[in-house]
């Protein structure tokens, strides 16, 4: 069980909520007949059967659901608005779940009539056509207006109490019989409760020999039933200041007398800030937002609220339009001012920092070597394509025959193109070299 209820809304003190299951045919006919009878008797002011809401998923109306609204004045002065919704059960087409929420203009008084008896017939607690509406909605075998004996099997008893504790729509009371009661003691205690509590309490009975078994089953819930007494099952999730000892009764007399201590414990339990079930929260929002049974004064007030809401929305739209217009004008002025401003001059580039002297010398030496090598390659390539000179010119240039460039010109590949005069000059040069040696 969860011990925190901070993430859930609490049950308002002005709310009366209950949920059950109807197992007979045509539950809408039963509700309609009951409302007509109470209107004729003056128990209610009026009732209505509004259409089912539209399903947002597929755009279809939930025709299977039936909704009934009724209003009356509790105590003759306090207006109460109630809404009952019939929901079919897909697994059992003959059964319908019903959810009933009633909200008063001030905190609920337990002496007021039960809203369940204004939509459902109060009598006929048997299995007739009008008496099958008081079944528990989720736990099979439980009834609101009858004594629910605990199962003989210990595990089944534990499972039933655990499932019942999870149901926050109603209050579950476990009563232990100190001895086998007589016929008067076997009657349900719900008939002795105030009308405001009567159809929100489920009574579980433990036989005298089940005392140990029932306390073993209640161990997980953190409560214990006294011998011959009663205990209220804690809500799930439980409020922060919940104390199970305050909702335990030492003695419950099953002799037909009013259970005063049990009523006090129930009254204290109902006044706790208990968490509102999710389905009850949705039903309450539906009651407040989609209520159709309005008086002329209420319709006038609703139209005034709509006019005021539309006026506020129009004023907000006008203010938003003015702000948008002002922002657009300011943006246009800023754009025009930006176009009139001349383009800024580019910043002057700063001279590069000088390299160190040693680095400059090394760079210059590499540049000279590169230029020298490039000049030599150009000279070698130009000597191959130069036209032949006259003999006089060659004789004058014989002094330069020892240079690398002239040696490259007398290679074997070039001797074939020499004239006879060139070969004679070459012979004389060879002889002179022999004499010199």
Short mmCIF file of N, CA, C and O in Angstrom, two decimals, residues 94 360 376:
data_model
loop_
_atom_site.label_atom_id
_atom_site.label_comp_id
_atom_site.label_asym_id
_atom_site.label_seq_id
_atom_site.Cartn_x
_atom_site.Cartn_y
_atom_site.Cartn_z
N UNK A 94 -25.14 -7.78 -19.54
CA UNK A 94 -26.35 -7.60 -18.73
C UNK A 94 -26.10 -6.75 -17.48
O UNK A 94 -27.05 -6.45 -16.75
N UNK A 360 66.46 35.43 -40.88
CA UNK A 360 66.48 36.15 -42.16
C UNK A 360 67.71 35.77 -42.98
O UNK A 360 67.65 35.59 -44.20
N UNK A 376 71.64 27.78 -63.73
CA UNK A 376 72.40 26.73 -64.39
C UNK A 376 71.50 25.86 -65.27
O UNK A 376 71.88 25.48 -66.37
#
